CSV table of C-alpha atoms and ligand atoms in Angstrom, one decimal:
chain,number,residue,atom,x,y,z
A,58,UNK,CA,10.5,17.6,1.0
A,59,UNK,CA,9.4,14.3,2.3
A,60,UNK,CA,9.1,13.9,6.0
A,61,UNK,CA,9.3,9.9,5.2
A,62,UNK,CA,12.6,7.7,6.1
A,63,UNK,CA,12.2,5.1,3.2
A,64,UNK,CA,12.2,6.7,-0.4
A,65,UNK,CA,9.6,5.4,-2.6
A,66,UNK,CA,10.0,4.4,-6.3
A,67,UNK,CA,10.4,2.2,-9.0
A,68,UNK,CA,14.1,2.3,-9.2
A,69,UNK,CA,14.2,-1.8,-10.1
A,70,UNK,CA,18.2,-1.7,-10.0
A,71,UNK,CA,18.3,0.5,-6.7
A,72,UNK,CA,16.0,-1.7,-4.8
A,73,UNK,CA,18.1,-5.3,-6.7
A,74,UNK,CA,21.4,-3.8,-5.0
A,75,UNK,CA,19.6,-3.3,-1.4
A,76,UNK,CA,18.3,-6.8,-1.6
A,77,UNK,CA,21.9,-8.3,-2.9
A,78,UNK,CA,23.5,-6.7,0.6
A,79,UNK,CA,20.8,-8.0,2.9
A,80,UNK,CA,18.4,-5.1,2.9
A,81,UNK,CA,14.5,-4.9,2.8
A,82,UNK,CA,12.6,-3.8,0.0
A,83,UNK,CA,8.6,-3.7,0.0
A,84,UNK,CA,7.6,-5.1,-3.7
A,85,UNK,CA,4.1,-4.7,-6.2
A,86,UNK,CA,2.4,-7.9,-6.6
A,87,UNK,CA,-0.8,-8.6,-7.8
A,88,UNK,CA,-2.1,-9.7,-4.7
A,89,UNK,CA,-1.0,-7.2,-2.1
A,90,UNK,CA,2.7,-5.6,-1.1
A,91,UNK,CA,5.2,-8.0,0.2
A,92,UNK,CA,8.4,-7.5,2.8
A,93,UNK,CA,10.9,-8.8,0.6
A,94,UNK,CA,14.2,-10.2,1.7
A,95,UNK,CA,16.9,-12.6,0.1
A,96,UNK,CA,15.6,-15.4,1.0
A,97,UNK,CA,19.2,-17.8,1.2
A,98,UNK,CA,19.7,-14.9,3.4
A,99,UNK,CA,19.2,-15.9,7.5
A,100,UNK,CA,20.1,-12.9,8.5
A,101,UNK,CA,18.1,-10.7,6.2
A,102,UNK,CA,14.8,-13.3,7.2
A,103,UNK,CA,15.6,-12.7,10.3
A,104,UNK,CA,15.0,-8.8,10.0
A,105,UNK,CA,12.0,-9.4,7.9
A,106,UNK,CA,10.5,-10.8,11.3
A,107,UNK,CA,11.6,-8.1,13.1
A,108,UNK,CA,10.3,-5.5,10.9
A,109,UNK,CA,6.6,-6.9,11.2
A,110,UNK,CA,7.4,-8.1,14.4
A,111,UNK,CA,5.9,-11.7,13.8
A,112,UNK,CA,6.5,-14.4,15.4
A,113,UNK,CA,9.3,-16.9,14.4
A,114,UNK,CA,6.2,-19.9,14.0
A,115,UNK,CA,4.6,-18.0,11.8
A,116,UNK,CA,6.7,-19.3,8.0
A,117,UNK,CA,7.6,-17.0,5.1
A,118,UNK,CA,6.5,-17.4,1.4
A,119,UNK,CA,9.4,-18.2,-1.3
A,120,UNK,CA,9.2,-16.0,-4.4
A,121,UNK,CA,10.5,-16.7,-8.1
A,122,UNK,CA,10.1,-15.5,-11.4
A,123,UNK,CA,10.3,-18.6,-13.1
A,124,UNK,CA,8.9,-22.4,-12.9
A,125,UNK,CA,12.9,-23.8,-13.9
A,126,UNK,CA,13.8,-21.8,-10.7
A,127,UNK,CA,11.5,-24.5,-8.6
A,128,UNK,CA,13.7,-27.6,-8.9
A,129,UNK,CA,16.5,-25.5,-7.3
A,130,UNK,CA,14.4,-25.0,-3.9
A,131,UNK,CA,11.9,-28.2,-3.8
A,132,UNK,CA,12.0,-31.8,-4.0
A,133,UNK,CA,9.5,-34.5,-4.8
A,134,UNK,CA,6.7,-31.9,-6.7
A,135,UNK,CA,3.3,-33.6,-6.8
A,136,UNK,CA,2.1,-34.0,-10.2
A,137,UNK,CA,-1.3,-31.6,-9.3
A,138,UNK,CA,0.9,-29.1,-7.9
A,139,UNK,CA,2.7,-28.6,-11.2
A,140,UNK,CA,0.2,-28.8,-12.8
A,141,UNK,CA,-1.5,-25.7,-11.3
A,142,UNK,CA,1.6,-24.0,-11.4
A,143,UNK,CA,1.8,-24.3,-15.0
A,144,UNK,CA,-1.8,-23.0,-15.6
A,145,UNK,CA,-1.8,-20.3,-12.6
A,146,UNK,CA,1.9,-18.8,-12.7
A,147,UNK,CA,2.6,-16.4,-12.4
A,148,UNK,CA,-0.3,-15.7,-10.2
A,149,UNK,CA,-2.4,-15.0,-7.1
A,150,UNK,CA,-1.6,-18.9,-5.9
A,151,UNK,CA,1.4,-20.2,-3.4
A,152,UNK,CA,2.0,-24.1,-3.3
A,153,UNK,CA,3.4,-26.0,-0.6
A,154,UNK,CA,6.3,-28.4,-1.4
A,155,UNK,CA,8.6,-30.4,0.6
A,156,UNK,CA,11.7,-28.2,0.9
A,157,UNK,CA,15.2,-28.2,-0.3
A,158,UNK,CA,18.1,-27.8,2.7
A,159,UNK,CA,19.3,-24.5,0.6
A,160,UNK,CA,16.0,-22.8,2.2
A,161,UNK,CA,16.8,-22.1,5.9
A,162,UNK,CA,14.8,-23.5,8.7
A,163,UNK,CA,13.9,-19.9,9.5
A,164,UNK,CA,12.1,-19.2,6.4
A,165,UNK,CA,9.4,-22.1,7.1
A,166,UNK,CA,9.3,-21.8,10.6
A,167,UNK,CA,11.0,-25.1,10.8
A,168,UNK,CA,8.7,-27.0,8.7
A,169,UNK,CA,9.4,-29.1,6.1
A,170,UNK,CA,7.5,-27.7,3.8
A,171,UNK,CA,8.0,-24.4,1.7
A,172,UNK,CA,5.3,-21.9,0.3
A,173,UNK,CA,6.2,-20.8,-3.0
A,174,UNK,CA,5.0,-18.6,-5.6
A,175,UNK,CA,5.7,-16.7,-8.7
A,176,UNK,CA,3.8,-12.9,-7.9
A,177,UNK,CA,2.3,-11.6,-11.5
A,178,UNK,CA,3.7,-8.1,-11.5
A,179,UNK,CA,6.2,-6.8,-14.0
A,180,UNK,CA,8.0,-4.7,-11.8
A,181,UNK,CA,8.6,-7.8,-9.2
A,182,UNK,CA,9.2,-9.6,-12.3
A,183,UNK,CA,11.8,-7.6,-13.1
A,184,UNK,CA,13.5,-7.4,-10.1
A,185,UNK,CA,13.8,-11.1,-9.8
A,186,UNK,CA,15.2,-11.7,-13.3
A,187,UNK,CA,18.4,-9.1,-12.2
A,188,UNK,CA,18.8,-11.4,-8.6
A,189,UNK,CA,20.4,-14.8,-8.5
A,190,UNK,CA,18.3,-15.8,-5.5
A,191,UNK,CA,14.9,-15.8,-4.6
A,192,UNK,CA,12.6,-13.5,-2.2
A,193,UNK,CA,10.7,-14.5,0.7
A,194,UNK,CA,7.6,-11.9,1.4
A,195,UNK,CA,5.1,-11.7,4.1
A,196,UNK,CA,2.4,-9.0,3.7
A,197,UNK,CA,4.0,-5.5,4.0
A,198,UNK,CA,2.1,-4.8,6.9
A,199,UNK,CA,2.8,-5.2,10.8
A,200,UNK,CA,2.1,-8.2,12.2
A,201,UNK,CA,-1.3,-9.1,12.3
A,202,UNK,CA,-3.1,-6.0,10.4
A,203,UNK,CA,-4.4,-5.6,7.4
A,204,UNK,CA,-2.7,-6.2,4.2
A,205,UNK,CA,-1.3,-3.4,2.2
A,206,UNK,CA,-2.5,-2.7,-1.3
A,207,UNK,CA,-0.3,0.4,-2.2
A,208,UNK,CA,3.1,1.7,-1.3
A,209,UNK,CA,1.7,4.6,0.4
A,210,UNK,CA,-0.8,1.8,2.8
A,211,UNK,CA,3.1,0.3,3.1
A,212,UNK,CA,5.1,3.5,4.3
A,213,UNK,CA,2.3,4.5,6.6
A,214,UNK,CA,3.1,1.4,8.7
A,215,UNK,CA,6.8,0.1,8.0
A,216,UNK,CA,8.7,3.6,7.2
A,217,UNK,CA,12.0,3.3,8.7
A,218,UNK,CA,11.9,-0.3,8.7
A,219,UNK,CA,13.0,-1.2,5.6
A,220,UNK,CA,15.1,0.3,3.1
A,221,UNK,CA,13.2,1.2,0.0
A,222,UNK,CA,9.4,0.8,-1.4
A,223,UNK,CA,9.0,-0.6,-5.0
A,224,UNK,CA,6.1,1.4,-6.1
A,225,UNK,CA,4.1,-0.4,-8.6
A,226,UNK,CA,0.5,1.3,-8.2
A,227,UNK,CA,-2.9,-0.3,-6.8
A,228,UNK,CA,-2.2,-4.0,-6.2
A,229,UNK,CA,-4.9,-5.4,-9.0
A,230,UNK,CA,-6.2,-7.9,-7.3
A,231,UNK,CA,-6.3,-7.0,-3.5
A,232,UNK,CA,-6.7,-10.5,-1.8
A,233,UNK,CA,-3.4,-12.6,-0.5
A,234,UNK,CA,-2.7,-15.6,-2.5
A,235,UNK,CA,-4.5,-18.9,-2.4
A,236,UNK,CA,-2.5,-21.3,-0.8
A,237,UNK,CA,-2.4,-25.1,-1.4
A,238,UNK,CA,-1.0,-27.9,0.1
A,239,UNK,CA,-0.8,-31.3,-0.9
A,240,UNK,CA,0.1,-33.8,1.9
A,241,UNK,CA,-2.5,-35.5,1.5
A,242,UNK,CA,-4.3,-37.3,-1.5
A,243,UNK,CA,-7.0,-34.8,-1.5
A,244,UNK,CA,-5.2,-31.2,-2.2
A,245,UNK,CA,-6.1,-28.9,0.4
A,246,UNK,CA,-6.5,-24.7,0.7
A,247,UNK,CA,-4.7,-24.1,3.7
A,248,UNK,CA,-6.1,-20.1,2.9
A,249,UNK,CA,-8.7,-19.0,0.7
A,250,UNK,CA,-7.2,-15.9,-1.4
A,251,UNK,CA,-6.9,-14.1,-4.9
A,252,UNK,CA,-7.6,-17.4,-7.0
A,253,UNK,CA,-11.0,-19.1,-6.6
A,254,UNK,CA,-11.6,-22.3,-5.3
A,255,UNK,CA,-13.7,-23.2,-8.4
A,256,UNK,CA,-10.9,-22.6,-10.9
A,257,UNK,CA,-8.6,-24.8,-8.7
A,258,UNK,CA,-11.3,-27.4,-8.6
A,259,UNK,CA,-12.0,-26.7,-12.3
A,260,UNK,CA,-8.1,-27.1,-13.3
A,261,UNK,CA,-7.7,-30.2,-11.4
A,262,UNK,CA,-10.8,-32.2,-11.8
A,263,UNK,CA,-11.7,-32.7,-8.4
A,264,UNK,CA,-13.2,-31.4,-4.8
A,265,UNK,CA,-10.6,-29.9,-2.8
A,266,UNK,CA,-10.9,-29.3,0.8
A,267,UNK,CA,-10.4,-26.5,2.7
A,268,UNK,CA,-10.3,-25.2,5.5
A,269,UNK,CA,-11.7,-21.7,7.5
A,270,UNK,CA,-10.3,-19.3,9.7
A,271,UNK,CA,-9.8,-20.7,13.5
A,272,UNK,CA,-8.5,-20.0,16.5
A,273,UNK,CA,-6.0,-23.1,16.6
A,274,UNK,CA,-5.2,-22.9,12.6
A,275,UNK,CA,-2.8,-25.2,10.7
A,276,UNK,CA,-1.6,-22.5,8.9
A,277,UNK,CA,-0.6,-19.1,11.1
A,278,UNK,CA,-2.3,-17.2,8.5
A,279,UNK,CA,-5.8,-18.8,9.0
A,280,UNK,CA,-5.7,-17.4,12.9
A,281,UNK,CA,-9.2,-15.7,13.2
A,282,UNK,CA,-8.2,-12.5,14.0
A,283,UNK,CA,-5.4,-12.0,11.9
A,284,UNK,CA,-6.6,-8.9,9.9
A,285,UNK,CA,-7.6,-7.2,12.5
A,286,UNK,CA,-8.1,-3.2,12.0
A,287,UNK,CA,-8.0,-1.1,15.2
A,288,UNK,CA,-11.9,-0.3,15.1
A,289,UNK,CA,-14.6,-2.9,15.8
A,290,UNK,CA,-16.1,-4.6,12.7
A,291,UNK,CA,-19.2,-6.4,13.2
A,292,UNK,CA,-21.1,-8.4,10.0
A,293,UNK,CA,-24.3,-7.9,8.6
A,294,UNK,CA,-25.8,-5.7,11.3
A,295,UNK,CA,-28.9,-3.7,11.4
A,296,UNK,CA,-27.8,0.0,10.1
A,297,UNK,CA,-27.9,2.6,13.2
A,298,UNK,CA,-28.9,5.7,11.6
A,299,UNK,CA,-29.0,8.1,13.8
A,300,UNK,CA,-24.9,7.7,14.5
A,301,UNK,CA,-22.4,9.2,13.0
A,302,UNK,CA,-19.2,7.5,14.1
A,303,UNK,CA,-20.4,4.0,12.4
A,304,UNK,CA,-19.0,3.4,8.7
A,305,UNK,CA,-20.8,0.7,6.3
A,306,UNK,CA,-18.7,-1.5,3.9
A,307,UNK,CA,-21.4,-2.9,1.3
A,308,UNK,CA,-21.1,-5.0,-1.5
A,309,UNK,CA,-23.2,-3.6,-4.5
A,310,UNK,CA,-25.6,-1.0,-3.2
A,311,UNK,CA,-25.0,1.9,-0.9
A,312,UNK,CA,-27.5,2.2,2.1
A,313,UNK,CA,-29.8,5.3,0.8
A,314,UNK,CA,-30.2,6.8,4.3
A,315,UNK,CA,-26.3,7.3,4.7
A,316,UNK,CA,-23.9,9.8,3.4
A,317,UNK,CA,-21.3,9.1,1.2
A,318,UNK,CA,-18.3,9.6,3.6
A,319,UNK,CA,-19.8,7.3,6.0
A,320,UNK,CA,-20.1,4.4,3.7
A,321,UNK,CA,-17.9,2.1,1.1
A,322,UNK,CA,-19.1,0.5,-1.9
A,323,UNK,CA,-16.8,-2.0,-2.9
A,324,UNK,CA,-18.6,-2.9,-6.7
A,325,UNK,CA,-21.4,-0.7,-7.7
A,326,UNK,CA,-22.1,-3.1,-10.5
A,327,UNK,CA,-21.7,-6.5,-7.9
A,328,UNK,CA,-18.4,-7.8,-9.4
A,329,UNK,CA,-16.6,-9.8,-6.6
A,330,UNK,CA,-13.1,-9.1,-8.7
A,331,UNK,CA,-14.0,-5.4,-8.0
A,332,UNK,CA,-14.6,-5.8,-4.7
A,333,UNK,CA,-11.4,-7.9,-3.8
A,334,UNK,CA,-9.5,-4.8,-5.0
A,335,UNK,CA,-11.3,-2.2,-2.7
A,336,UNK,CA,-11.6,-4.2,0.6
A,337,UNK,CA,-8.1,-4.0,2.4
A,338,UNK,CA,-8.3,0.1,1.3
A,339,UNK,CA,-11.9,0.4,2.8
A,340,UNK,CA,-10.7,-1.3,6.2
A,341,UNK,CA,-8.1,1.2,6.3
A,342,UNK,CA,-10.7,4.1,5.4
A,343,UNK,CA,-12.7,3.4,8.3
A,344,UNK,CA,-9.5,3.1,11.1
A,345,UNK,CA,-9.4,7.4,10.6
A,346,UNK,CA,-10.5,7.8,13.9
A,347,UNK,CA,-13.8,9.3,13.6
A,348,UNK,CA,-15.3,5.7,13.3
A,349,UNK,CA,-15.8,3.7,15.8
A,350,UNK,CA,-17.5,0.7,14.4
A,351,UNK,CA,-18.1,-1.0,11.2
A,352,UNK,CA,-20.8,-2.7,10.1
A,353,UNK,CA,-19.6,-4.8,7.2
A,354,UNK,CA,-22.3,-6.5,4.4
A,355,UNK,CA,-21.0,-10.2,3.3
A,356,UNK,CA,-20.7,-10.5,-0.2
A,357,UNK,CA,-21.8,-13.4,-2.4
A,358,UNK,CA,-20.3,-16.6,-1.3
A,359,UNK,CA,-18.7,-18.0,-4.5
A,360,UNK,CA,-15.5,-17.1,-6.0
A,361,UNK,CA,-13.7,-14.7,-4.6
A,362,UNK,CA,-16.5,-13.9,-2.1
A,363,UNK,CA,-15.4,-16.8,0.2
A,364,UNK,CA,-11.9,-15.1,0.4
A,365,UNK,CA,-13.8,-11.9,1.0
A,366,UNK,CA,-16.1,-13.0,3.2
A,367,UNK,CA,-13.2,-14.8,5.2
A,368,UNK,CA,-11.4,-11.7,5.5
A,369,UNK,CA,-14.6,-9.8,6.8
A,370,UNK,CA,-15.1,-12.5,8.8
A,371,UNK,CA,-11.3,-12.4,10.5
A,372,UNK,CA,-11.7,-8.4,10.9
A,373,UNK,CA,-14.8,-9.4,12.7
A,374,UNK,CA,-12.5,-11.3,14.6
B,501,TXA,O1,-0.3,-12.9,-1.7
B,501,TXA,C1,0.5,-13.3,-0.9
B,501,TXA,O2,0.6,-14.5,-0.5
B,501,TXA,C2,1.4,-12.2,-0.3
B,501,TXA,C3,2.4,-11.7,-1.3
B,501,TXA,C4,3.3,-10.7,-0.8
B,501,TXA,O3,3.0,-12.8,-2.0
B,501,TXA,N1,2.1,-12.8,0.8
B,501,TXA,C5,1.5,-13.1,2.0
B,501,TXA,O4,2.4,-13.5,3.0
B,501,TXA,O5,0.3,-13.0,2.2
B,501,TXA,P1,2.0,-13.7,4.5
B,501,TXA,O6,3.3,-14.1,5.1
B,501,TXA,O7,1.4,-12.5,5.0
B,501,TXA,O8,1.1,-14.9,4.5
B,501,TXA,C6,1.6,-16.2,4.1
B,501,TXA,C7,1.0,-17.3,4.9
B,501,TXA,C8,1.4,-17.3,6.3
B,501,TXA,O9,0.4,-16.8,7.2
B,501,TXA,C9,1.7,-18.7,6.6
B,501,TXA,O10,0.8,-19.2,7.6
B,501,TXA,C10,1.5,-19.5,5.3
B,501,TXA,O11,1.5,-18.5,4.3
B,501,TXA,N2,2.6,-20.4,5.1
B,501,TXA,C11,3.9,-20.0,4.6
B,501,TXA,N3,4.7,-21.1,4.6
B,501,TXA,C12,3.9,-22.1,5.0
B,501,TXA,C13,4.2,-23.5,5.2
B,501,TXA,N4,5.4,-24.0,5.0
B,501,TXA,N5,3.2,-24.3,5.7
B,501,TXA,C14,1.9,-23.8,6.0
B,501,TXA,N6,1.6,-22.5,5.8
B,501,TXA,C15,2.6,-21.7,5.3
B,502,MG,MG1,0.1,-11.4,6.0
């Protein structure tokens, strides 16, 4: 016998029929669990909102399964923005397009641009290709805390709000999606995430810019203190030894005068990809109230370490 509200599973044509009457199911991506809802659905965005209670300025991304699906939604694509698309989707990246009037106003916050993405998770794959309409997904978690990277981080926060949780394990890559916008000439990463800045620059033969969390962001989601977990996280600090309420997040190598319990490693072997997966989970780890700070190490800054870092940075707050 659970004590939990929402059931948990992998019941693809359950959680297709709750979506297809307005309902919220949480779904597996590779990045981290999303709040889905239809998103041609006002109503059901609307209690999307309400179950993570964020604030109506803050816009929704637009999932699909499939690049055909894109001409349905957007208009005007950029050239550089399909072309990442067709090298990156499905993936850990969400580009901005100027939107079609069959997306309500709601879902981008009244902008007239859409996020969109294609998640690279069977499961959500799945569930998409039984749906005639796409899913908008925030992070699975209550406004402004951590993302979730399992069901189980999802159901600790959201049971009761929403209506069934797709389990599809340990979210493989751990980092929200990279997002990119392209306004102006030069593209533009609106929010470091699970795909590197380098393979963007890489694919599309030039600098992009990009910008870093702030306190007066372009994006919501860059807002400094966005991911914040309930205990204090400070970067890079001197270890206090002689205290046992302090946990350590390190990169690579564990402090030797600490014990285990007190202490995350997110790569023993100093893989950033490694460490992407562990980070949300080890935030979480240290909010079990025996802790009452953090000191967190910054990991390389390339690749996925500037995501990483940025993240440290906004727990840091
Ligand atoms: O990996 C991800 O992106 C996950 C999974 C579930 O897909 N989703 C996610 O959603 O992280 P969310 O809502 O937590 O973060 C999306 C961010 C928002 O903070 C918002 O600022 C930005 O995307 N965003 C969405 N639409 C936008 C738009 N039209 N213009 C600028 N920023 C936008
Ligand atoms: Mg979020």
């Amino acid at each position: 016998m659970s004590d939990f509200l929402t059931p948990l599973g992998t019941n693809i044509d359950l959680a297709a029929d709750l979506l297809r009457n307005g309902k919220l199911v949480a779904i597996p991506t590779e990045t981290v669990y999303g709040l889905a809802g239809n998103a041609l659905d006002t109503a059901a965005v609307a209690s999307i909102f309400a179950a993570k209670a964020r604030p109506a300025f803050d816009p929704l991304i637009v999932h699909i399964s499939n690049i055909a699906q894109l001409p349905m939604y957007v208009q005007d694509a950029p050239e550089k923005a399909l072309r990442l698309a067709a090298l990156f989707w499905p993936g850990p990246l969400t580009l901005l397009f100027k939107k079609k009037a069959i997306i309500p106003d709601l879902v981008t916050s009244g902008h007239e641009t859409v996020a969109v993405r294609i998640p690279n998770h069977p499961l959500t794959l799945a569930l998409l290709n039984l749906i005639d309409f796409p899913l908008s997904a925030p992070s699975a978690n209550p406004f402004g805390y951590v993302s979730p990277t399992t069901a189980q981080h999802v159901r600790n926060q959201l049971d009761g709000k929403l209506d069934y949780i797709l389990d599809g394990g340990p979210c493989s890559v751990g980092l929200e999606s990279t997002i990119v916008s392209f306004e102006h000439a030069t593209p533009k990463v609106l929010r470091l995430g699970g795909l590197s800045l380098e393979a963007i620059e890489d694919a599309l033969g030039e600098k992009v810019t990009h910008q870093l969390s702030s306190s007066s962001p372009q994006a919501p989601g860059m807002l400094v203190s966005h991911y914040n977990p309930r205990k204090k996280v400070v970067l890079d600090a001197a270890p206090e030894t002689d205290s046992t309420h302090i946990g350590y997040i390190r990169f690579a190598a564990p402090l030797a005068h600490v014990p285990a319990d007190r202490q995350v490693v997110l790569s023993p072997s100093g893989n950033l990809f490694e460490a992407a997966q562990n980070l949300f989970a080890a935030l979480r780890f240290f909010d079990s109230n025996r802790f009452e700070k953090v000191i967190a190490q910054r990991v390389p800054n390339e690749g996925l370490g500037r995501a990483i870092n940025d993240r440290l940075a906004r727990a840091a707050g």
